[in-house]
Short mmCIF file of C-alpha atoms and ligand atoms in Angstrom, two decimals:
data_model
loop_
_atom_site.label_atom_id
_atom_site.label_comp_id
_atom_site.label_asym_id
_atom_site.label_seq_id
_atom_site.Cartn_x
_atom_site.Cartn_y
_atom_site.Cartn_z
CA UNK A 1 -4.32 18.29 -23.81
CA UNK A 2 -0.98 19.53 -26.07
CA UNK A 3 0.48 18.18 -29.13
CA UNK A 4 3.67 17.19 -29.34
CA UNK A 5 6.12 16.05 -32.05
CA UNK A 6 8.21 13.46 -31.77
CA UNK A 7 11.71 13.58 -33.90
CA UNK A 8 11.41 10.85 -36.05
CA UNK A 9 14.28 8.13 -36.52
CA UNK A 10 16.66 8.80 -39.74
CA UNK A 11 14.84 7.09 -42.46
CA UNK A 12 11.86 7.75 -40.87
CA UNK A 13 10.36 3.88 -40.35
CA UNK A 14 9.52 2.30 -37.42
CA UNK A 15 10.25 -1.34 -37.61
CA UNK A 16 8.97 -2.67 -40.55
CA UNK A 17 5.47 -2.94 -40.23
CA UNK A 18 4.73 -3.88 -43.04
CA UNK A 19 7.54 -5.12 -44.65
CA UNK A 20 7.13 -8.88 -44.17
CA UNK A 21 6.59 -12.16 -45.41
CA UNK A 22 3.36 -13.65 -45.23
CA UNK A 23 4.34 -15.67 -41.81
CA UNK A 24 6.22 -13.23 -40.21
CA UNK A 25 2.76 -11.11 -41.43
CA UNK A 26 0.80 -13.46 -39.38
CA UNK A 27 3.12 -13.69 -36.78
CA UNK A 28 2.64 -10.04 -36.57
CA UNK A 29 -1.00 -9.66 -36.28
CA UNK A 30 -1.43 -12.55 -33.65
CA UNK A 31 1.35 -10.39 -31.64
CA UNK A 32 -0.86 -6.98 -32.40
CA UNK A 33 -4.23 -9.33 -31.12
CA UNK A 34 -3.26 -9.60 -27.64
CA UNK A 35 -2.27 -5.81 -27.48
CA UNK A 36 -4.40 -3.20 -25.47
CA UNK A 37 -3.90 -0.11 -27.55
CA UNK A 38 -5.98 0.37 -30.45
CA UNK A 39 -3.38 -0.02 -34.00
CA UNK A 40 -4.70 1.36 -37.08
CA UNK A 41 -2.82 1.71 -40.28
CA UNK A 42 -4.22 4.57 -42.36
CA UNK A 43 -3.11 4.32 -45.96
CA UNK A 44 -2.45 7.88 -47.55
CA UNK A 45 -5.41 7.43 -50.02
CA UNK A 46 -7.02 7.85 -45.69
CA UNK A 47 -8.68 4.23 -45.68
CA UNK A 48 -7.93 1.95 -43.03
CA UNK A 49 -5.41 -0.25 -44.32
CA UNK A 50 -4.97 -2.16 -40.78
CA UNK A 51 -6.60 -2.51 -37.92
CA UNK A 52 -6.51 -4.61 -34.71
CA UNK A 53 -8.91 -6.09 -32.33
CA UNK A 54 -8.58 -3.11 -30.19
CA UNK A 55 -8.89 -0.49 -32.93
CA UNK A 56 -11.73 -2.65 -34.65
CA UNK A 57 -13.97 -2.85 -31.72
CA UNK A 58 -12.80 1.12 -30.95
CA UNK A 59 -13.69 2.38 -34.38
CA UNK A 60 -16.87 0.64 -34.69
CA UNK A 61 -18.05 3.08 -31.88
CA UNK A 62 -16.67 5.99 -33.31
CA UNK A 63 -18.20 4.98 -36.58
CA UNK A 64 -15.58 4.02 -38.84
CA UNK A 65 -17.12 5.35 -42.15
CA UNK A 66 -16.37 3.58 -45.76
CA UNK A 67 -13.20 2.19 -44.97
CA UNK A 68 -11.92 5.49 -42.87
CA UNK A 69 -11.99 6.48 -39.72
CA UNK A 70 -14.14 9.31 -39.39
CA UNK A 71 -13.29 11.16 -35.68
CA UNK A 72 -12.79 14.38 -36.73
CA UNK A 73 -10.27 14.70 -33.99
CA UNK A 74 -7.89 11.85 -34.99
CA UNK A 75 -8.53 12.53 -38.88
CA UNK A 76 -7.11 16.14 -38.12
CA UNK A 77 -4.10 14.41 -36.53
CA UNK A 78 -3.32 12.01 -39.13
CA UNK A 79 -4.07 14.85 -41.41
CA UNK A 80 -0.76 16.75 -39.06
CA UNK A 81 1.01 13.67 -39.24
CA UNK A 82 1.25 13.37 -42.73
CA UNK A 83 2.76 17.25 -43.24
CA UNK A 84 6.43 16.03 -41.42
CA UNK A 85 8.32 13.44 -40.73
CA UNK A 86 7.97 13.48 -36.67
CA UNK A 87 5.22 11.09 -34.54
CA UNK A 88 2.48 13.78 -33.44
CA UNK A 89 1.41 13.18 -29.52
CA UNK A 90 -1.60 14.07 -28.07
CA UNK A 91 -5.09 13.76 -25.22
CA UNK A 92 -7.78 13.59 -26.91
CA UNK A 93 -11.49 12.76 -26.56
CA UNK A 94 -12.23 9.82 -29.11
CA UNK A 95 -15.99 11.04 -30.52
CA UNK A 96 -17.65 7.88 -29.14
CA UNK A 97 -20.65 8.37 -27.24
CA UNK A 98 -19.52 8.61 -24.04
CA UNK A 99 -16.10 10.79 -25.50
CA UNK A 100 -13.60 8.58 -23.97
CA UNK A 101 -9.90 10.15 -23.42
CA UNK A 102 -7.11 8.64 -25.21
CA UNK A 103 -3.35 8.82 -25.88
CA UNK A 104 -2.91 9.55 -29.68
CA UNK A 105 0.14 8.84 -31.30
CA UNK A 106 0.38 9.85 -34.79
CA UNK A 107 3.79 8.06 -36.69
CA UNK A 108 4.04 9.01 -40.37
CA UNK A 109 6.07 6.37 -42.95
CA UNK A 110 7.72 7.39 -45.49
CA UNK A 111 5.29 5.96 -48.26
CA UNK A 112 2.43 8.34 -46.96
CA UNK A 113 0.77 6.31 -44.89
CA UNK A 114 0.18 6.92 -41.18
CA UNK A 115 0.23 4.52 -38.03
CA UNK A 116 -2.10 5.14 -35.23
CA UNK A 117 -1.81 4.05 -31.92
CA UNK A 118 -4.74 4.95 -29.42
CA UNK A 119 -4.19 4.08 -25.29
CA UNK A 120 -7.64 4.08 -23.89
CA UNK A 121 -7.17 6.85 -20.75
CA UNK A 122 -10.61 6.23 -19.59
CA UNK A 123 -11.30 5.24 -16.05
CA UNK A 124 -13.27 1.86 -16.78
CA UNK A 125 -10.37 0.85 -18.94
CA UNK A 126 -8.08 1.67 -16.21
CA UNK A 127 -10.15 -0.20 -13.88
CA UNK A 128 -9.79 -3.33 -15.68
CA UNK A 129 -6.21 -3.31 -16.22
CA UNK A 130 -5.93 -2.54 -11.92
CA UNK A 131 -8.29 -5.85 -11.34
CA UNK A 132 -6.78 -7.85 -13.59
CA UNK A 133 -2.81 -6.86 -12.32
CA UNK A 134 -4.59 -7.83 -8.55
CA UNK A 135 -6.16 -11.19 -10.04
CA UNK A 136 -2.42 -11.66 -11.40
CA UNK A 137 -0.84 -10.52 -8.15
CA UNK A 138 -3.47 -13.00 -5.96
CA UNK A 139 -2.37 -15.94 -7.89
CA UNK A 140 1.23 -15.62 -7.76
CA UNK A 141 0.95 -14.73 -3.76
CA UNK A 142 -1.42 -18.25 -3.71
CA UNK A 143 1.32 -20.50 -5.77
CA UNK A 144 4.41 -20.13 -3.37
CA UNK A 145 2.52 -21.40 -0.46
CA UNK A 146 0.83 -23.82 -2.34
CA UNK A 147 3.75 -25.30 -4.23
CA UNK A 148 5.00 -25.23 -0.60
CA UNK A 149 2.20 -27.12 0.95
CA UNK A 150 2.58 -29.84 -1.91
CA UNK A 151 6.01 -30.48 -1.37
CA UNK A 152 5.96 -30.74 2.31
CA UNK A 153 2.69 -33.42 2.01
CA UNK A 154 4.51 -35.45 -0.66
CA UNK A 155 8.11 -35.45 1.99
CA UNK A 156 6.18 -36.60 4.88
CA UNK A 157 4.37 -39.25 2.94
CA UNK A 158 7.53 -40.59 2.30
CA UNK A 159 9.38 -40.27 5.57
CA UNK A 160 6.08 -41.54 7.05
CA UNK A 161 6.65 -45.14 4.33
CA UNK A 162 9.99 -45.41 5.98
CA UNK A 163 8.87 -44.89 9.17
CA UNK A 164 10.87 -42.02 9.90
CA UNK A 165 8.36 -40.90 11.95
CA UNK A 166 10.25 -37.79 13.63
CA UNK A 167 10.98 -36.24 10.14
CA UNK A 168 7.39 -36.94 9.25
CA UNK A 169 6.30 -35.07 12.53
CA UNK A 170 8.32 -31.94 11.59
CA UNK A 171 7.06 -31.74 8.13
CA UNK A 172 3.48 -32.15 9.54
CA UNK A 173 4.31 -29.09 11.54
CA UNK A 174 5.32 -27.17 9.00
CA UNK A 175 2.01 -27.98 6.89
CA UNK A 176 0.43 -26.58 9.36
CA UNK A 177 1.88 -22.97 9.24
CA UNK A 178 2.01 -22.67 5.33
CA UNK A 179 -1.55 -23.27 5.29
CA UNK A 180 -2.02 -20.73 8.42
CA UNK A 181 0.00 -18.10 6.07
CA UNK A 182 -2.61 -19.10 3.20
CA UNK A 183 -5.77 -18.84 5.63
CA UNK A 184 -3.95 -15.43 6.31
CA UNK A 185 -4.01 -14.33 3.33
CA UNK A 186 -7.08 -15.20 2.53
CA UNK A 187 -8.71 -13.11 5.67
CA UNK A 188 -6.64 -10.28 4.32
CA UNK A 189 -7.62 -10.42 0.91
CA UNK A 190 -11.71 -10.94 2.13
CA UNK A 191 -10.99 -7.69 4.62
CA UNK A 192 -9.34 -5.97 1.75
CA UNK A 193 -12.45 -6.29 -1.15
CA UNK A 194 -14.66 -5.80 2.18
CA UNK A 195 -13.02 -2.13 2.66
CA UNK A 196 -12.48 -1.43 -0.51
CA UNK A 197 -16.21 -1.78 -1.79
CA UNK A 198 -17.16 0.48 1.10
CA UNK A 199 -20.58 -1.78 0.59
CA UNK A 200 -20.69 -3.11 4.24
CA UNK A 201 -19.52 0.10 5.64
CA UNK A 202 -21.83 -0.10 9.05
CA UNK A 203 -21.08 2.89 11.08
CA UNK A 204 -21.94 2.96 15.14
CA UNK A 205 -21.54 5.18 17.85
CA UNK A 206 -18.59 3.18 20.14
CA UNK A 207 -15.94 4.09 22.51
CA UNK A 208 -12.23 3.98 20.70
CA UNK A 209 -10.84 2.74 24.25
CA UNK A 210 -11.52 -0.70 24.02
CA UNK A 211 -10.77 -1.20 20.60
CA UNK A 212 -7.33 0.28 21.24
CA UNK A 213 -6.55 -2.43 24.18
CA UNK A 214 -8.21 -5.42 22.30
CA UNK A 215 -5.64 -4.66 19.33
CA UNK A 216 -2.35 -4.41 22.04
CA UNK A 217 -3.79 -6.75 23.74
CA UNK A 218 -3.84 -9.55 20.45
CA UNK A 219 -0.34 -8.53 19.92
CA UNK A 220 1.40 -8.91 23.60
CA UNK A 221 2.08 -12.12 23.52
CA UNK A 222 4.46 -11.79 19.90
CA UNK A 223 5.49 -8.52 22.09
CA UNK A 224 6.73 -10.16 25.14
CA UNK A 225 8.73 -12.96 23.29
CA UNK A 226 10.63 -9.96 21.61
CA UNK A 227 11.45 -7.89 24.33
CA UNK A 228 8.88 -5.32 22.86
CA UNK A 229 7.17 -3.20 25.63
CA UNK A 230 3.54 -1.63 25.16
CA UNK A 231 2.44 2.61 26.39
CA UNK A 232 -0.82 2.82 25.91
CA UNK A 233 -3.12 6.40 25.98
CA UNK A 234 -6.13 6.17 24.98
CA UNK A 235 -9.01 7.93 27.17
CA UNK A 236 -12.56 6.69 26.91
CA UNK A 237 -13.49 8.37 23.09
CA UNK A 238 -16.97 7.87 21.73
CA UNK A 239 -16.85 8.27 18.00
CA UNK A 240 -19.15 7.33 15.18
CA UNK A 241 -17.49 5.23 12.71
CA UNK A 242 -17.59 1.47 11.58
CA UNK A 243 -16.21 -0.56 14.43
CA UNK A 244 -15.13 -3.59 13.10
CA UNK A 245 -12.77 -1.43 9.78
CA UNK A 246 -11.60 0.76 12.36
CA UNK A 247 -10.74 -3.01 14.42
CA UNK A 248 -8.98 -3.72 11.86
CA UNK A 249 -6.62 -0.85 10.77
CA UNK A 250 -5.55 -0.48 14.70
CA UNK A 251 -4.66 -3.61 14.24
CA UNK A 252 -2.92 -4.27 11.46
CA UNK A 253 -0.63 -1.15 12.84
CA UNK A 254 -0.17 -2.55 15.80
CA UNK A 255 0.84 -5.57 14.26
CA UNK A 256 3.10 -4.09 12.21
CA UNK A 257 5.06 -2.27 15.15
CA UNK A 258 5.42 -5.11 16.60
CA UNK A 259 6.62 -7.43 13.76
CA UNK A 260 9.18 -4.44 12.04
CA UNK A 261 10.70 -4.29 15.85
CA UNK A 262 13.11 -6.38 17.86
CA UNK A 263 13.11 -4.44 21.00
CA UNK A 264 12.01 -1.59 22.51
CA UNK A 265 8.58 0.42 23.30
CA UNK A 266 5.80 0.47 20.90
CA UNK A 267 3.55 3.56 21.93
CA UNK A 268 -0.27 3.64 20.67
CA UNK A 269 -2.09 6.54 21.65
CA UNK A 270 -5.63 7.64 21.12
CA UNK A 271 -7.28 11.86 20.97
CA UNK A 272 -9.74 13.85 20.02
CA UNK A 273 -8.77 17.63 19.13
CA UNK A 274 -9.41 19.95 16.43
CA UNK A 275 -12.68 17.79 15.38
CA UNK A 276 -10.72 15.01 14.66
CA UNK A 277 -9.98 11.62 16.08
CA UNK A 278 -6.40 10.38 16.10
CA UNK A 279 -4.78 7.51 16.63
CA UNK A 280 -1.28 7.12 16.14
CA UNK A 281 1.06 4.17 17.02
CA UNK A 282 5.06 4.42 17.16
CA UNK A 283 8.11 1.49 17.19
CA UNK A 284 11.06 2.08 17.72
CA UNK A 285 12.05 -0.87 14.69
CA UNK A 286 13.91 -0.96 11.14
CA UNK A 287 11.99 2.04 9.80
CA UNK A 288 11.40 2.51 6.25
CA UNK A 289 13.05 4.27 3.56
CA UNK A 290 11.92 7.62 2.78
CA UNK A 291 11.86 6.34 -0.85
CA UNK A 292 9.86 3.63 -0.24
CA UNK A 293 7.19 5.70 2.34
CA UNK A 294 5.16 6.37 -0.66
CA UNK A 295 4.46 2.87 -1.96
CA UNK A 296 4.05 1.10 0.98
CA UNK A 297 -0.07 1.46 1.17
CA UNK A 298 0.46 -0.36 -2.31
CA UNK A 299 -1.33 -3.76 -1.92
CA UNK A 300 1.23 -6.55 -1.88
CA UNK A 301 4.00 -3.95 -1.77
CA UNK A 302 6.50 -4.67 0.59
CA UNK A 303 10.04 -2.88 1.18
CA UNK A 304 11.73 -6.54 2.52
CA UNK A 305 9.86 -9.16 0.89
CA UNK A 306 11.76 -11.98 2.31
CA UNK A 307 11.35 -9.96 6.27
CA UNK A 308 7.72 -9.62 5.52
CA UNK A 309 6.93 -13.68 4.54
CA UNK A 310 8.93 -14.59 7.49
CA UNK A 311 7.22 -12.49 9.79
CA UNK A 312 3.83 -13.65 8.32
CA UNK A 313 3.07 -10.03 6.41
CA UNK A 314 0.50 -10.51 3.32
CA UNK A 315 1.58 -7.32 2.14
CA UNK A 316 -2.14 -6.06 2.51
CA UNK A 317 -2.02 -4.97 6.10
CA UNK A 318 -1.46 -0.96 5.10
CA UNK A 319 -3.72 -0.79 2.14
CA UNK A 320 -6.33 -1.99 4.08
CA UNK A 321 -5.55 0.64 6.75
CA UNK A 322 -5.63 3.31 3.82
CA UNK A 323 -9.06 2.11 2.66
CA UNK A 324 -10.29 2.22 5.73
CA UNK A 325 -9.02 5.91 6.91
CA UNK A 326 -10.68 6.87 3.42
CA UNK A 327 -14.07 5.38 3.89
CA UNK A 328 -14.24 7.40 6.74
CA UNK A 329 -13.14 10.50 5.05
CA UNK A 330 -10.15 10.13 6.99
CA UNK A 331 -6.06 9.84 5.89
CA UNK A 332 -2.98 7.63 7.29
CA UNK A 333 0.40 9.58 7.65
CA UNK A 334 3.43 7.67 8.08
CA UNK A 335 6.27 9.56 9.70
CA UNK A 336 9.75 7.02 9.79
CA UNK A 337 13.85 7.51 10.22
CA UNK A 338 15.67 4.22 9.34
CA UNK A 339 16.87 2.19 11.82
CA UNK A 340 15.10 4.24 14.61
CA UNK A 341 11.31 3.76 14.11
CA UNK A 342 8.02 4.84 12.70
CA UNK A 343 4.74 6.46 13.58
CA UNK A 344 1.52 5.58 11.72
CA UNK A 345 -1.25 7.71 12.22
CA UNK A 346 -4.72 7.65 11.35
CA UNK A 347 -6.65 10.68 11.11
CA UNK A 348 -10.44 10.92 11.13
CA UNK A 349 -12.58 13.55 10.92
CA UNK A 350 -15.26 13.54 13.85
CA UNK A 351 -18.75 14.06 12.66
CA UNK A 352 -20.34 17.33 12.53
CA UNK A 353 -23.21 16.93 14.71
CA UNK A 354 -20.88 17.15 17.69
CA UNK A 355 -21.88 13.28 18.71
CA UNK A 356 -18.08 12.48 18.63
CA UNK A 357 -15.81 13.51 21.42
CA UNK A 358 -13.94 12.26 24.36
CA UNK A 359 -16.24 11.75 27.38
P1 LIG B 401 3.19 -6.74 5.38
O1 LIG B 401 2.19 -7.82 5.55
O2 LIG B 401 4.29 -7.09 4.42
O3 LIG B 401 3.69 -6.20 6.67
P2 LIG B 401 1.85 -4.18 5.06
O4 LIG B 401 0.93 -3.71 3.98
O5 LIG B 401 1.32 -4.20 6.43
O6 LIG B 401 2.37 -5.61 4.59
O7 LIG B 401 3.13 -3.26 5.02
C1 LIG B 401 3.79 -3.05 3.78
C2 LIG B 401 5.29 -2.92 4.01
O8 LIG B 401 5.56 -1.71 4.74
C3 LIG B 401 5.89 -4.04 4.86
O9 LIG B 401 6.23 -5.16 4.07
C4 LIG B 401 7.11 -3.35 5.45
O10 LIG B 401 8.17 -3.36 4.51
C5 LIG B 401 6.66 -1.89 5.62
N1 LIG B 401 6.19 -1.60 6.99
C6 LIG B 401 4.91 -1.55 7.42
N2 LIG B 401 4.85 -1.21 8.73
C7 LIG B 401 6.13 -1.02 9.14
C8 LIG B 401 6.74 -0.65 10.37
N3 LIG B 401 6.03 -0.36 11.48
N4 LIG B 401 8.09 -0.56 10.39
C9 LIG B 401 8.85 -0.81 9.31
N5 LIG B 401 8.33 -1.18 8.10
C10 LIG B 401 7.00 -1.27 8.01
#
């Protein structure tokens, strides 16, 4: 956890903070409400001159005392601060009773006093900002095919009152798959917070086989209409793992071959070696970017948006296979070259009282 110092703009103020009238003062603080680092102005006397909601409800638990702050790690800083003319950056633990890591940033003005500005590095904090990005990710995947599904009732209502029943028919039809791509997403978003909570994690002793062929098999007939031929090797494998996650990653990869392809072989093959189970499944499709490779187990991430929706991706399909690899205490590699293919592979380690193996 370093300091830093931060050259400080000629003149030394940051916009006017508190230069203001009394609306654009209220303006101010209604903007500095709805913000998730902590902003404290210390006044050179050291009182608290400022605060907001954040920094109130932060302070409190480090025991703001008579008006000042009392953490002897930010006081020291502020103290720093106050010596130049330069923002001071640094981790620290805020003296709260759980010591909670923060970013401090330390801006001096030029009348002596000192703003602080404290990002909350703790995990619980960064928790909450992750669920509420996915609640604001869900609902903007849910409008599109819901504005969708609106629009196509309200023009088949009305080529229904002219009795344009053809047109109506159509638009029925088309009902009918945006609310299949919203059922889909909902199964994907259920299979997702199952995996993720690792609560229902229900290992068994199975053979890999058959879940290899039930996944090709679910994804031969969107195969066949594209020219798309299957190799299959995958020798009767008894593992311990959860069936059903393990269901599902095979086949969400095997999806994915199949939808990212036009033509060619998609090869899914099953092993055991080395103490670990592999299962690894190649196209010979688009491929992805080796810039994008890293981002693509991203939930909702998707390198094509506009391929993905019309090939019916949710953009959950690989973070679910992630999750899944890693309640197992497995990984998923993705090997790729543009415009040739890629290979997916999920690697798990076979348990150590030998159970596993191929038989
Ligand atoms: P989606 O539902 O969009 O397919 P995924 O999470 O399964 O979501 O995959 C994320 C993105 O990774 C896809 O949108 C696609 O851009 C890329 N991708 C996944 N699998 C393949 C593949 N076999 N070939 C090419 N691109 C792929």
């Amino acid at each position: 956890m370093g300091t830093e110092r931060r050259r400080g703009e000629p003149g030394g103020r940051p916009p006017g903070v508190l230069q203001s009238s009394t609306v654009d003062d209220r303006r101010r603080a209604a903007a500095l409400a709805h913000v998730d680092d902590a902003i404290v102005i210390v006044e050179p006397s050291g009182s608290i001159g400022y605060a907001n909601p954040t920094a109130r409800s932060l302070l409190e638990q480090v025991a703001a005392d008579g008006g000042r702050i009392g953490d002897s790690h930010i006081d020291r800083l502020i103290a720093q601060a106050t010596l130049g003319d330069d923002e001071i950056v640094e981790e620290l633990l805020i003296r709260s009773p759980d010591a909670r890591p923060a970013r401090a940033r330390a801006i001096p003005l030029p009348d002596g006093a000192v703003v602080l500005i404290l990002t909350d590095l703790s995990p619980t904090h960064q928790l909450d900002r992750i669920r509420r990005d996915f609640v604001a990710n869900v609902s903007h995947e849910l409008k599109t095919p819901v504005a969708t599904i609106r629009a196509l009732a309200e023009t088949a209502a009305t080529a229904f009152n002219s009795d344009d029943v053809e047109t109506a028919r159509s638009f029925i039809d088309r009902l009918g798959a945006e609310a299949s791509r919203m059922s889909d997403l909902i199964t994907d978003l259920l299979d997702l917070s199952r995996v993720e909570t690792g609560v229902e994690f229900a290992p068994a002793v199975f053979d890999v086989q058959m879940l290899v062929t039930d996944a090709v098999d679910a994804a031969r007939p969107l195969a066949s209409a594209k020219k798309i031929d299957f190799r299959v090797e995958a020798p009767a494998i008894v593992v311990e793992a959860d069936p059903s996650q393990l269901a599902m990653a095979v086949k969400n990869l095997v999806d994915n071959a199949v939808r990212y392809s036009e033509e060619g072989t998609v090869d899914v093959t099953a092993h055991a070696q080395d103490g670990a189970l592999t299962i690894s499944v190649r196209d010979e499709g688009i491929g992805i970017p080796e810039d994008e490779r890293g981002r693509i187990f991203e939930r909702f991430y998707r390198v094509d948006k506009a391929r993905s929706r019309a090939t019916g991706g949710t953009g959950l399909g690989l973070a679910i296979v992630r999750h899944v690899a890693e309640n197992h205490a497995g990984r998923v590699e993705v090997d790729s070259e543009l415009g040739a293919g890629s290979t997916f592979t999920i690697v798990l380690p076979l348990s150590r009282d030998g159970a596993n193996g191929e038989s």
